[in-house]
Amino acid sequence: MANAANGPKIVLGIDIGGTGIKGAPVNVETGELTAERARYDTPQPSTPENVAAVVRQMVDHFNWKGPIGCTFPAIVRNGVTLSAANVDKSWLNAPAEQILTDGVGQPLKLLNDADAAGLAEQTFGAAKGQMGKVLVVTLGTGIGTALIVDGKLISNTEFGHLIYPKDTIAEKYCSGKVKDDLDLKWKDFNPRLNGYLQHLDLLLSPDLVIIGGGISKKHEKFIPEMTGIRFEVVAATLQNDAGIVGAALEAAYTYGVL
């Protein structure tokens, strides 16, 4: 599958997470997925070679030829992954963009997963046209964050790794995975998330917080319960597709599709 000369501008977006790898072709002018999303389990162990094989499987599934955008749950700088919180430690300081590019044999752009979600929400979703400080918080295997200040994305913020509360880190306390692993009911999970958002309020004083990740599909279960904060909380417009869309957008900008 590739772009026709006068057809819609489409890029394959792939979202690598700690438990699943999702992908779909994206119309980068509208933010719409042009085919049903595919999902594969993240391989265990999630080494670069194993993950690259699944990314290749995704590319083959869509018979894709052309630019690819790919997210990764890590700090990504110049194509190198500088952290490895919820994946195999062999990703630490790995030339990840080159590894994945070699694996698929197509031009590929790698970026932080939450930054991709932020880019998508800024372009097509709840952050579009918003000035001031907007924080996108993705709740999944871990907690990802994307900070947008007056329309500019500040890359590689990792507020999910804040020490909260006390001797743990936030993503080990109120991520989507924690809710599932501990089988927390909403009445037990919501105070955890509320406390974390209050902590972010003290540190950052954002004007708007957008909650994304798989949990955002149930936003009516938790957003109305968030109290004691000085900002509006809304669900991500693109919900759990934001990473896919943002990855495709970044590749579109990198490779001249847009």
C-alpha positions as a printed NumPy array, in Angstrom:
array([[  0.   ,   0.   ,   0.   ],
       [  1.397,   3.412,  -0.903],
       [  0.191,   6.907,  -1.668],
       [ -1.298,   7.548,  -5.075],
       [ -0.145,  10.719,  -6.788],
       [ -3.38 ,  12.652,  -6.226],
       [ -4.948,  10.548,  -3.487],
       [ -5.065,  11.057,   0.267],
       [ -1.767,  11.385,   2.09 ],
       [ -1.39 ,   8.172,   4.062],
       [  1.404,   7.043,   6.394],
       [  1.61 ,   3.876,   8.474],
       [  1.576,   4.594,  12.204],
       [  2.762,   1.999,  14.731],
       [  2.487,   2.354,  18.509],
       [  4.852,   0.123,  20.505],
       [  3.804,  -0.407,  24.109],
       [  4.95 ,  -2.539,  26.981],
       [  2.172,  -5.083,  26.438],
       [  0.912,  -4.507,  22.894],
       [  1.964,  -3.189,  19.487],
       [ -0.81 ,  -1.467,  17.513],
       [ -0.792,  -0.018,  14.031],
       [ -2.842,   1.282,  11.123],
       [ -2.476,   3.436,   8.018],
       [ -3.436,   7.037,   8.784],
       [ -4.721,   9.823,   6.572],
       [ -2.356,  12.476,   7.899],
       [ -4.53 ,  15.314,   6.585],
       [ -7.568,  14.243,   8.63 ],
       [ -6.18 ,  12.004,  11.391],
       [ -8.47 ,   9.157,  10.364],
       [ -7.375,   5.525,  10.249],
       [ -7.865,   4.215,   6.713],
       [ -7.984,   0.536,   7.705],
       [ -8.942,  -1.415,  10.789],
       [ -6.282,  -1.225,  13.482],
       [ -4.11 ,  -4.32 ,  13.941],
       [ -2.669,  -5.402,  17.283],
       [ -0.007,  -7.896,  18.311],
       [  1.262,  -8.748,  21.765],
       [  4.621,  -7.215,  22.62 ],
       [  7.035, -10.173,  22.479],
       [  8.659, -11.459,  25.637],
       [ 11.47 , -10.858,  26.078],
       [ 10.918,  -7.523,  24.341],
       [ 14.428,  -7.298,  22.88 ],
       [ 15.128,  -5.028,  19.907],
       [ 15.327,  -8.018,  17.57 ],
       [ 12.032,  -9.498,  18.771],
       [ 10.176,  -6.187,  18.639],
       [ 11.584,  -5.422,  15.178],
       [ 10.198,  -8.765,  13.977],
       [  6.695,  -7.844,  15.175],
       [  6.952,  -4.387,  13.594],
       [  7.885,  -6.137,  10.343],
       [  4.839,  -8.371,  10.794],
       [  2.691,  -5.247,  11.108],
       [  4.189,  -3.755,   7.938],
       [  3.553,  -7.002,   6.053],
       [ -0.011,  -7.194,   7.398],
       [ -0.83 ,  -3.912,   5.669],
       [  1.383,  -4.686,   2.649],
       [  2.911,  -1.304,   3.348],
       [  5.463,   0.448,   1.162],
       [  6.434,   3.95 ,   2.224],
       [  7.22 ,   6.059,   5.295],
       [  6.459,   4.639,   8.732],
       [  6.056,   6.446,  12.035],
       [  6.742,   4.437,  15.156],
       [  6.361,   5.251,  18.84 ],
       [  8.36 ,   3.802,  21.69 ],
       [  7.867,   3.956,  25.487],
       [ 11.186,   5.635,  26.209],
       [ 13.109,   8.865,  25.955],
       [ 14.077,   9.039,  22.274],
       [ 16.851,  11.382,  21.196],
       [ 18.257,  11.339,  17.662],
       [ 16.865,   7.847,  17.157],
       [ 18.487,   6.445,  20.309],
       [ 16.383,   5.126,  23.201],
       [ 17.8  ,   6.563,  26.421],
       [ 15.49 ,   4.736,  28.829],
       [ 13.744,   1.356,  29.037],
       [ 11.155,   1.414,  31.813],
       [  8.597,  -1.126,  30.551],
       [ 10.604,  -2.989,  27.92 ],
       [ 13.725,  -5.14 ,  27.862],
       [ 16.778,  -3.364,  29.264],
       [ 18.712,  -4.068,  26.054],
       [ 16.915,  -1.039,  24.568],
       [ 18.891,   1.256,  26.858],
       [ 21.13 ,   3.458,  24.672],
       [ 20.25 ,   1.34 ,  21.63 ],
       [ 20.154,   2.839,  18.099],
       [ 16.469,   1.935,  18.035],
       [ 15.414,   3.911,  14.975],
       [ 18.132,   2.275,  12.889],
       [ 17.32 ,  -1.192,  14.264],
       [ 13.656,  -0.844,  13.307],
       [ 14.467,   0.772,   9.957],
       [ 16.742,  -2.146,   9.089],
       [ 14.067,  -4.579,  10.245],
       [ 11.325,  -3.243,   7.973],
       [ 13.404,  -2.003,   5.043],
       [ 11.348,   1.205,   4.819],
       [ 12.008,   4.8  ,   5.936],
       [ 11.017,   4.926,   9.615],
       [ 10.813,   7.728,  12.184],
       [ 10.874,   6.911,  15.91 ],
       [  9.54 ,   9.112,  18.715],
       [  8.383,   8.885,  22.311],
       [  4.919,   7.353,  22.607],
       [  3.346,  10.084,  24.724],
       [  4.868,  12.79 ,  22.508],
       [  3.139,  11.119,  19.568],
       [ -0.17 ,  11.206,  21.431],
       [  0.425,  14.869,  22.239],
       [  1.154,  15.699,  18.604],
       [ -2.038,  13.947,  17.51 ],
       [ -4.202,  15.703,  20.099],
       [ -2.592,  19.047,  19.242],
       [ -3.269,  18.572,  15.534],
       [ -6.668,  16.879,  15.508],
       [ -7.94 ,  16.594,  19.061],
       [ -8.543,  18.178,  22.432],
       [ -5.373,  20.321,  22.388],
       [ -6.04 ,  21.876,  18.97 ],
       [ -5.839,  25.661,  19.167],
       [ -5.129,  25.624,  22.909],
       [ -2.614,  28.11 ,  24.279],
       [ -0.927,  28.054,  27.665],
       [  0.244,  24.771,  29.179],
       [ -1.459,  21.588,  28.017],
       [ -0.419,  18.25 ,  29.491],
       [ -1.337,  14.972,  27.812],
       [ -1.213,  12.033,  30.233],
       [ -1.425,   8.519,  28.773],
       [ -2.387,   5.75 ,  31.174],
       [ -1.353,   2.308,  29.951],
       [  1.388,  -0.126,  30.923],
       [  3.078,   2.929,  32.407],
       [  2.283,   6.635,  32.445],
       [  3.442,   8.785,  29.564],
       [  3.274,  12.562,  29.403],
       [  3.495,  15.176,  26.671],
       [  3.805,  18.854,  27.535],
       [  2.605,  21.423,  25.008],
       [  3.364,  25.073,  25.796],
       [  1.684,  27.727,  23.64 ],
       [  1.337,  25.201,  20.837],
       [  4.915,  23.882,  21.025],
       [  5.574,  20.286,  22.064],
       [  8.317,  19.946,  24.693],
       [  9.629,  16.47 ,  23.948],
       [ 10.601,  13.651,  26.302],
       [  8.954,  14.763,  29.521],
       [  8.667,  11.785,  31.853],
       [  6.269,  12.89 ,  34.572],
       [  5.096,   9.316,  34.964],
       [  8.434,   8.717,  36.684],
       [  7.893,  11.357,  39.345],
       [  8.342,  10.098,  42.888],
       [  4.713,   9.823,  43.948],
       [  3.592,   8.927,  46.491],
       [  6.535,   8.808,  48.885],
       [  8.83 ,   5.914,  47.961],
       [  7.345,   4.787,  44.648],
       [  6.96 ,   6.282,  41.177],
       [  3.639,   7.42 ,  39.789],
       [  3.365,   4.818,  37.043],
       [  3.707,   2.037,  39.624],
       [  0.811,   3.586,  41.558],
       [ -1.861,   4.774,  39.129],
       [ -1.219,   3.483,  35.596],
       [ -3.791,   1.467,  33.692],
       [ -1.712,  -1.662,  34.3  ],
       [ -1.714,  -1.075,  38.059],
       [ -5.503,  -0.826,  37.999],
       [ -5.723,  -4.12 ,  36.122],
       [ -3.016,  -5.97 ,  38.058],
       [ -4.494,  -5.038,  41.443],
       [ -8.063,  -5.418,  40.153],
       [ -8.868,  -1.966,  41.522],
       [-12.457,  -0.777,  41.346],
       [-12.966,   2.787,  40.144],
       [-13.721,   3.93 ,  43.699],
       [-10.258,   2.674,  44.71 ],
       [ -8.358,   3.762,  41.601],
       [ -9.786,   7.274,  41.279],
       [ -8.221,   8.649,  44.502],
       [ -4.819,   7.436,  43.277],
       [ -5.191,   9.231,  39.954],
       [ -6.683,  12.293,  41.648],
       [ -3.702,  12.576,  43.996],
       [ -1.289,  12.291,  41.074],
       [ -3.11 ,  15.044,  39.161],
       [ -3.023,  17.245,  42.265],
       [  0.746,  16.639,  42.404],
       [  1.087,  17.684,  38.745],
       [ -0.987,  20.774,  39.518],
       [  1.469,  21.833,  42.22 ],
       [  4.484,  21.248,  39.97 ],
       [  3.27 ,  22.559,  36.609],
       [  0.022,  24.543,  37.006],
       [ -1.258,  23.346,  33.62 ],
       [ -4.253,  24.986,  31.979],
       [ -5.621,  21.732,  30.556],
       [ -4.908,  18.043,  31.132],
       [ -5.896,  15.478,  28.51 ],
       [ -6.128,  11.84 ,  29.612],
       [ -5.313,   9.265,  26.94 ],
       [ -4.413,   5.608,  26.712],
       [ -6.729,   2.629,  26.837],
       [ -8.362,   3.836,  30.031],
       [ -9.698,   6.937,  28.275],
       [-12.499,   4.844,  26.761],
       [-14.032,   4.807,  30.261],
       [-13.443,   8.499,  30.98 ],
       [-16.922,   8.944,  32.432],
       [-15.877,   6.613,  35.269],
       [-13.046,   8.81 ,  36.528],
       [-12.897,  12.34 ,  35.093],
       [-15.964,  13.584,  37.034],
       [-14.306,  12.33 ,  40.234],
       [-11.156,  14.455,  39.848],
       [-11.33 ,  17.217,  42.486],
       [ -9.054,  19.757,  44.164],
       [ -7.32 ,  20.722,  40.914],
       [ -7.142,  24.086,  39.137],
       [ -7.361,  22.886,  35.561],
       [ -9.88 ,  21.233,  33.273],
       [ -9.511,  17.479,  32.67 ],
       [-10.815,  15.993,  29.419],
       [-10.485,  12.684,  27.602],
       [ -8.249,  12.41 ,  24.559],
       [-10.332,  12.897,  21.419],
       [ -8.381,  10.163,  19.65 ],
       [ -8.387,   7.943,  22.738],
       [ -6.075,   4.952,  22.279],
       [ -5.411,   5.724,  18.597],
       [ -3.543,   8.937,  19.428],
       [ -0.118,   7.273,  19.407],
       [ -0.711,   5.71 ,  15.997],
       [ -1.905,   9.008,  14.527],
       [  0.915,  11.033,  16.073],
       [  3.542,   8.583,  14.847],
       [  2.184,   8.828,  11.316],
       [  2.178,  12.634,  11.532],
       [  5.802,  12.791,  12.679],
       [  6.886,  10.533,   9.817],
       [  4.84 ,  12.619,   7.378],
       [  6.684,  15.767,   8.474],
       [ 10.069,  14.006,   8.454],
       [  9.723,  12.484,   4.994],
       [  7.934,  15.336,   3.228],
       [  4.482,  13.788,   2.949],
       [  3.094,  16.958,   4.558]])
